[in-house]
Every structure is written in C-alpha cells, then in structure tokens.
C-alpha cells in the first residue's frame, strides 16, 4: 500500500491502481480539486501488489446542501415525526464530526476504486481507520455508494450503518433526434408534450442564441449568473474566486469540458458547463439571469439543449446530480439512490442504527413516490 497527500508525480501509479471508469476518479479531476484543498484533510491510498485505491477526505458538519453526510438522517423530507433517536443524535452532532470519509470530491460516488476488479477492501478499511486516528475523527464513512456496489455488503458486515444520501438523476439518451424525444411525452400527464414544446419555443422566441465554447472563456459575467443562484441558498462567494476555480478547471479538465452560453445581443443570459468522459455527460454548473429564467432557459439549457448535444456526440447517459427530482424525473430522468455507510463510536451506535433505518425507509419511499407519480409523462 502507498499513502500520499498529493497525486503530483503519482498520476501513472494512480491510473494503474484505480482503473478510473468515471471522470471523478481520474487524476485530472482529483488534481483540480486538490489544488484548492488543505493537504491535511486529503489522503490517497494506492494498492501496489493488488488492484484498488481510495480517496479519503476530512469532512466537517454543515457546508453545501448535499455535502453533509448526515443531512438525510435528520431531514428525510417526509411526514414522519422526529424520533427519539434522531433527537438524541442531533444534539450529539459535535461528537460525530469530523468524518474520515472515503469519497470522491465534487461527485456522488464512493472513494473506493478498482475499475472492473473487486479488490480486497480489508487493507483499505484499515487505512481508513488509521487516517481517522491521525485526523482525530470519531467517525469513519464511505459515502455515496450506489445500490449493488461490491463494497456495500463488506461495509455492512464491518459495522458500517446505511444512511440515505441524495439520489443521482440520470437521463438515458436514445439514438434519436430532439423532436423524437419531445414526441415521447404524453398529451396528458404531469408534464404534457405541449408544455415541453412551449418551453422550447419560449426560449427560441426570446432572442437568445446558444454558442458553444471552452472553459477558458468563463469570466465575471458568467460567474455573476451562477452566483445569483448560490445566493438563494445563503452562499456568498466572490466572482473572482469562481473565475479562478474555472481557470483551474480549464487547465486540468479542458479536454473534456464544454460550456454552452445563451446570449442576447452579445450579452450572456445563461450558461451550462458539462464534461464528457467515458460515454457519460456530467452537467456540473449553470447560471441564469432573471430574463433567462422568465423565458424557460432553465429547462432549455439544462435539458433540451443538453439532450440535443448528447445525441450529436453519441453520449448515451447524462448525469444531472441530486435534488429538484420532480423536474428531472418529469423530463425523463431515473433516480439512482446513493447510500452513506457510516460507523460511529459508542455510545451512539444503537441510536444511530435505529434512526438510520427509519431515514432509509422514508427516503426510498419518497423517491419511489416521485418516480411513480411522474413517470406517467413518458
């Protein structure tokens, strides 16, 4: 086993150990995120004699919605009353954080890697525990494990409790035109075909045209559109910080990146950033002006324009990420649940297991109801 805090100079060894099948497991993606991260909160473990690798991050409480591994434990989103166990755990949050978590940054995938191989996870679990001790983390975790992942049963056998994470919304793109996609909608349903057609026409008649470019063109006007969205969730970043982030992304990830900009009279009104890797299209960032929002730019830029692009380049799968599930399922996405496997110290294990089981049932019920309610549109 090799342990390091940086992938600089280790890129080839990382590729051999990890066999990345996802953009988020590549040395380029990790290196881009590493550039803005404290090295004392990041660790890579590479198998040498056996396949497999692991990314471990130190994660504190709070942060972005979706970045807190216990969020769904305390906010399942249903009508169930808060249990005694949940109340006790909520009061003990300070005793549960920080986490030493095997997780890929900027994604909803676990930090346990091995490509098509199924590594022996025992030495990686030992390295995770050692990292937790080094970082004084009371809790260890493997985050965002997809259903059916080969490590899931192993983690459950070793005392990790399944806690619901956010689902990944995924669009499967057929080999057809955008017109064929629109024709798949029912004339009656939660989202009717006429509504989709109206959204496309609203955008097209609003005087905006879409231009394709690279990340090196991202600048303050584009940053302002994205920051307008972030401000709704209480986040306050500077445009300069965001531009620098995208400059770094252009350096590491430019070969796979595409930015689509909707302009009116040469002024950007909306944009989307996506990355194409391994037959998947990852929609990662967007921004909209008030004018763009009032003319259906969200649906046009996120769904219809992105679907048309995927069809042009032959990509079969678009990953949209979590949240706003109704809008995504209503446009043809499927929901793929993710599970955080978390191991806490005594005396919290019993309460944690009870609360996690209740939250998992509630979360899966909610996702199933969304898909059942909205799937009649396609």
XYZ file of C-alpha atoms in Angstrom:
378
model
C 0.000 0.000 0.000
C 1.192 3.512 -0.823
C -0.192 6.547 1.037
C 0.220 10.128 -0.159
C -1.333 13.563 0.303
C -0.839 14.579 -3.325
C -1.115 12.960 -6.735
C 1.605 15.159 -8.214
C 4.107 12.757 -9.749
C 1.829 9.803 -8.939
C -0.557 10.034 -11.872
C 0.533 6.828 -13.633
C 0.542 4.817 -10.403
C -2.929 6.167 -9.622
C -4.239 5.096 -13.015
C -2.857 1.561 -12.596
C -4.348 1.180 -9.113
C -7.693 2.894 -9.746
C -8.575 1.992 -13.327
C -10.916 5.021 -13.428
C -14.199 4.403 -15.209
C -15.619 7.786 -14.138
C -14.407 11.323 -14.711
C -14.474 11.831 -10.940
C -11.856 9.119 -10.373
C -9.291 10.477 -12.839
C -6.067 12.034 -11.661
C -7.051 15.202 -13.539
C -10.328 15.642 -11.652
C -8.699 14.876 -8.319
C -5.736 17.121 -9.071
C -8.076 20.007 -9.915
C -9.863 19.612 -6.582
C -6.609 19.044 -4.724
C -5.339 22.456 -5.813
C -7.926 24.183 -3.630
C -7.791 21.783 -0.668
C -5.795 21.718 2.561
C -3.392 18.773 2.209
C -4.006 17.869 5.855
C -7.633 16.993 5.002
C -6.895 14.773 1.991
C -5.259 11.381 1.628
C -4.807 8.904 -1.218
C -4.196 5.187 -0.673
C -2.918 3.161 -3.625
C -2.758 -0.610 -3.847
C 0.625 -1.805 -5.091
C 0.531 -5.610 -5.129
C -3.259 -5.740 -5.513
C -5.670 -3.551 -7.502
C -7.649 -0.808 -5.835
C -7.261 2.669 -4.403
C -9.025 5.045 -2.043
C -9.559 8.776 -1.633
C -10.121 9.907 1.966
C -11.359 13.386 2.881
C -11.895 15.065 6.226
C -15.472 16.343 6.310
C -16.944 18.677 8.902
C -20.551 19.360 9.758
C -22.707 21.581 7.541
C -21.479 23.011 4.265
C -23.314 22.867 0.958
C -26.652 21.106 0.855
C -25.695 17.611 -0.194
C -22.231 17.901 1.344
C -23.317 16.883 4.853
C -23.281 13.046 5.051
C -25.892 13.085 7.822
C -28.309 15.544 6.199
C -30.845 12.924 5.130
C -30.708 11.362 8.576
C -32.213 14.474 10.125
C -34.117 15.806 7.078
C -35.715 12.783 5.357
C -38.361 15.035 3.817
C -41.429 13.008 4.672
C -44.230 13.307 7.184
C -42.772 11.025 9.843
C -42.303 12.560 13.271
C -38.777 13.093 14.557
C -37.837 10.031 16.580
C -36.222 9.965 19.999
C -33.073 8.550 18.409
C -32.913 11.360 15.839
C -33.319 13.972 18.561
C -30.522 12.431 20.605
C -28.193 12.285 17.597
C -28.997 15.853 16.531
C -27.925 17.012 19.984
C -24.709 14.977 19.664
C -23.593 16.264 16.264
C -20.436 17.692 17.811
C -19.492 14.189 18.960
C -19.975 12.672 15.478
C -17.907 15.106 13.395
C -15.484 15.388 11.716
C -15.631 12.305 9.499
C -12.788 10.491 7.788
C -14.723 9.633 4.634
C -13.823 7.660 1.522
C -15.419 9.922 -1.056
C -14.633 11.404 -4.459
C -14.779 15.223 -4.321
C -17.395 17.010 -6.391
C -19.338 13.824 -7.056
C -21.848 11.366 -5.653
C -19.568 8.336 -5.840
C -17.577 6.492 -3.157
C -13.835 6.860 -2.728
C -13.237 3.095 -3.025
C -11.938 2.372 -6.523
C -10.806 -0.554 -8.574
C -12.336 -0.319 -12.009
C -13.897 -3.609 -13.028
C -11.905 -5.515 -10.394
C -13.235 -6.207 -6.891
C -10.300 -5.504 -4.585
C -9.761 -6.860 -1.103
C -11.215 -3.971 0.893
C -9.701 -5.016 4.260
C -6.391 -3.143 3.912
C -8.254 -0.058 2.691
C -10.587 -0.196 5.673
C -7.529 -0.427 7.933
C -6.042 2.617 6.168
C -9.330 4.475 6.642
C -9.285 3.734 10.377
C -5.646 4.829 10.631
C -6.468 8.073 8.851
C -9.368 8.691 11.252
C -6.980 8.319 14.193
C -4.410 10.644 12.592
C -7.079 13.290 11.996
C -8.830 12.786 15.356
C -12.071 11.855 13.593
C -14.577 9.995 15.776
C -16.484 8.719 12.730
C -15.459 6.826 9.603
C -17.528 6.601 6.431
C -17.718 5.518 2.824
C -20.028 7.962 1.078
C -22.424 7.797 -1.868
C -22.305 4.060 -2.520
C -24.624 3.050 -5.409
C -27.024 0.179 -4.894
C -25.305 -3.061 -5.886
C -21.757 -1.762 -5.350
C -19.440 -4.677 -4.424
C -18.272 -2.923 -1.244
C -21.773 -2.484 0.218
C -22.079 -5.944 1.797
C -18.498 -5.774 3.087
C -19.131 -2.445 4.819
C -22.350 -3.681 6.414
C -20.504 -6.724 7.768
C -17.885 -4.479 9.354
C -20.194 -2.289 11.402
C -20.994 0.469 8.909
C -24.606 1.627 9.056
C -26.517 2.519 5.870
C -27.671 6.166 5.893
C -29.510 7.582 2.857
C -27.690 10.088 0.702
C -29.086 12.054 -2.223
C -30.125 10.226 -5.384
C -28.401 10.733 -8.702
C -30.744 11.807 -11.519
C -29.728 10.137 -14.772
C -31.062 10.569 -18.293
C -30.631 7.726 -20.773
C -30.359 9.241 -24.234
C -31.780 7.250 -27.088
C -30.384 7.342 -30.609
C -32.996 9.804 -31.790
C -33.494 13.489 -32.511
C -34.723 16.119 -30.065
C -38.032 16.047 -31.899
C -38.285 12.303 -31.229
C -37.565 12.958 -27.545
C -40.361 15.532 -27.368
C -42.750 13.144 -29.120
C -42.269 10.600 -26.308
C -44.244 12.829 -23.916
C -47.913 12.072 -23.450
C -50.536 14.569 -24.463
C -51.826 14.211 -20.921
C -49.768 13.871 -17.789
C -47.882 15.796 -15.143
C -45.661 17.296 -17.866
C -47.511 17.407 -21.153
C -45.971 17.436 -24.599
C -47.479 20.882 -25.213
C -45.634 22.216 -22.169
C -42.281 20.934 -23.428
C -42.915 22.442 -26.843
C -43.942 25.719 -25.184
C -40.738 25.839 -23.138
C -38.599 25.310 -26.236
C -40.455 27.981 -28.184
C -40.356 30.422 -25.277
C -36.575 30.232 -25.266
C -36.198 30.374 -29.038
C -38.509 33.390 -29.347
C -36.798 35.346 -26.560
C -33.938 36.492 -28.770
C -31.297 34.245 -27.186
C -28.882 32.143 -29.212
C -26.641 29.365 -27.900
C -22.927 29.376 -28.543
C -20.526 26.564 -27.643
C -17.123 27.407 -26.160
C -14.475 26.221 -23.704
C -13.900 26.941 -20.019
C -11.094 29.387 -20.790
C -13.793 31.884 -21.833
C -15.532 31.770 -18.431
C -15.364 35.247 -16.876
C -17.052 37.609 -14.413
C -20.375 37.931 -16.330
C -20.795 34.144 -16.291
C -19.761 33.989 -12.638
C -22.432 36.565 -11.767
C -25.128 34.322 -13.267
C -24.032 31.331 -11.165
C -23.584 33.396 -8.006
C -27.149 34.624 -8.432
C -28.239 31.025 -7.914
C -25.918 30.379 -4.985
C -27.123 33.454 -3.141
C -30.574 31.863 -2.854
C -29.029 29.219 -0.608
C -27.137 31.692 1.542
C -23.726 31.238 -0.117
C -21.547 34.286 -0.616
C -18.556 33.776 -2.900
C -16.760 36.358 -4.983
C -16.859 36.371 -8.765
C -13.054 36.444 -8.760
C -12.904 33.240 -6.708
C -15.274 31.482 -9.103
C -13.372 32.658 -12.179
C -10.147 31.304 -10.684
C -11.856 27.978 -9.981
C -12.929 27.714 -13.621
C -9.476 28.716 -14.835
C -8.114 25.795 -12.814
C -10.823 23.544 -14.248
C -9.873 24.622 -17.767
C -6.252 23.674 -17.074
C -6.980 20.204 -15.689
C -10.228 19.275 -17.418
C -10.419 21.385 -20.571
C -10.055 18.361 -22.864
C -13.436 17.031 -21.676
C -15.228 20.326 -20.985
C -17.918 22.182 -22.882
C -19.612 25.457 -21.986
C -22.843 26.430 -23.737
C -23.669 30.146 -23.441
C -27.079 31.640 -24.250
C -26.570 35.240 -25.350
C -28.889 38.119 -26.181
C -27.326 40.977 -28.149
C -23.910 39.555 -27.263
C -24.592 39.554 -23.506
C -24.635 36.201 -21.643
C -28.045 35.457 -20.126
C -27.482 31.788 -19.212
C -24.847 29.082 -19.399
C -24.203 25.423 -18.631
C -20.898 23.626 -18.096
C -20.618 19.905 -18.719
C -17.874 17.283 -19.039
C -17.917 14.296 -21.386
C -15.961 11.243 -20.267
C -16.365 7.504 -20.695
C -19.688 7.731 -22.513
C -21.214 9.927 -19.807
C -22.103 13.618 -19.847
C -21.821 15.310 -16.449
C -23.792 18.542 -16.056
C -21.891 20.446 -13.379
C -22.594 24.177 -13.340
C -25.164 26.613 -14.663
C -26.335 30.179 -14.281
C -29.353 32.208 -15.360
C -30.374 35.833 -15.460
C -33.872 36.893 -14.454
C -34.700 37.386 -18.134
C -33.466 33.894 -19.000
C -35.452 32.297 -16.200
C -38.644 34.037 -17.321
C -38.167 32.577 -20.793
C -37.715 28.888 -19.905
C -33.906 28.971 -20.106
C -33.547 26.561 -17.184
C -35.404 23.768 -18.955
C -33.962 24.598 -22.357
C -30.303 24.808 -21.280
C -30.336 22.002 -18.718
C -32.476 19.501 -20.599
C -33.344 20.184 -24.235
C -30.082 21.730 -25.395
C -28.069 19.182 -23.388
C -30.043 16.255 -24.813
C -29.529 17.534 -28.346
C -25.790 17.877 -27.692
C -25.555 14.359 -26.236
C -27.316 12.985 -29.306
C -24.911 14.825 -31.622
C -21.798 13.422 -29.949
C -23.179 9.954 -29.255
C -23.305 10.098 -25.438
C -25.891 7.689 -24.014
C -26.049 8.817 -20.371
C -26.425 12.284 -18.849
C -25.796 12.687 -15.115
C -27.675 15.607 -13.580
C -26.913 15.126 -9.898
C -29.296 15.339 -6.936
C -32.267 17.477 -5.856
C -35.095 19.070 -7.911
C -36.135 15.482 -8.535
C -39.619 16.265 -9.834
C -38.316 18.476 -12.642
C -35.715 15.887 -13.627
C -37.974 12.847 -13.476
C -40.631 14.854 -15.307
C -38.212 15.283 -18.217
C -37.288 11.600 -18.367
C -34.610 11.034 -15.714
C -34.371 7.980 -13.478
C -33.291 8.253 -9.842
C -30.346 6.165 -8.653
C -30.171 6.154 -4.823
C -26.869 6.630 -3.039
C -26.114 5.354 0.470
C -23.591 6.624 3.004
C -22.062 3.825 5.067
C -21.089 5.307 8.415
C -19.532 3.850 11.551
C -19.828 5.823 14.782
C -18.361 5.208 18.206
C -20.208 4.086 21.275
C -22.471 5.206 22.912
C -24.185 6.338 19.693
C -24.281 3.093 17.698
C -27.679 1.816 18.795
C -29.468 5.163 18.356
C -27.657 5.686 15.069
C -28.749 2.309 13.666
C -32.401 2.852 14.603
C -32.523 6.396 13.220
C -30.691 5.412 10.030
C -33.083 2.549 9.277
C -36.088 4.856 9.648
C -34.500 7.528 7.467
C -33.558 4.992 4.788
C -37.134 3.674 4.566
C -38.556 7.185 4.368
C -36.039 8.361 1.766
C -36.608 5.384 -0.524
C -40.374 5.734 -0.188
C -40.145 9.402 -1.212
C -38.004 8.613 -4.264
C -40.315 5.768 -5.294
C -43.373 8.011 -5.000
C -41.743 10.710 -7.121
C -40.930 8.243 -9.882
C -44.356 6.619 -9.691
C -46.123 9.982 -9.831
C -44.083 11.477 -12.645
C -43.183 8.501 -14.801
C -46.591 8.588 -16.463
C -45.371 11.527 -18.559
C -43.093 9.469 -20.786
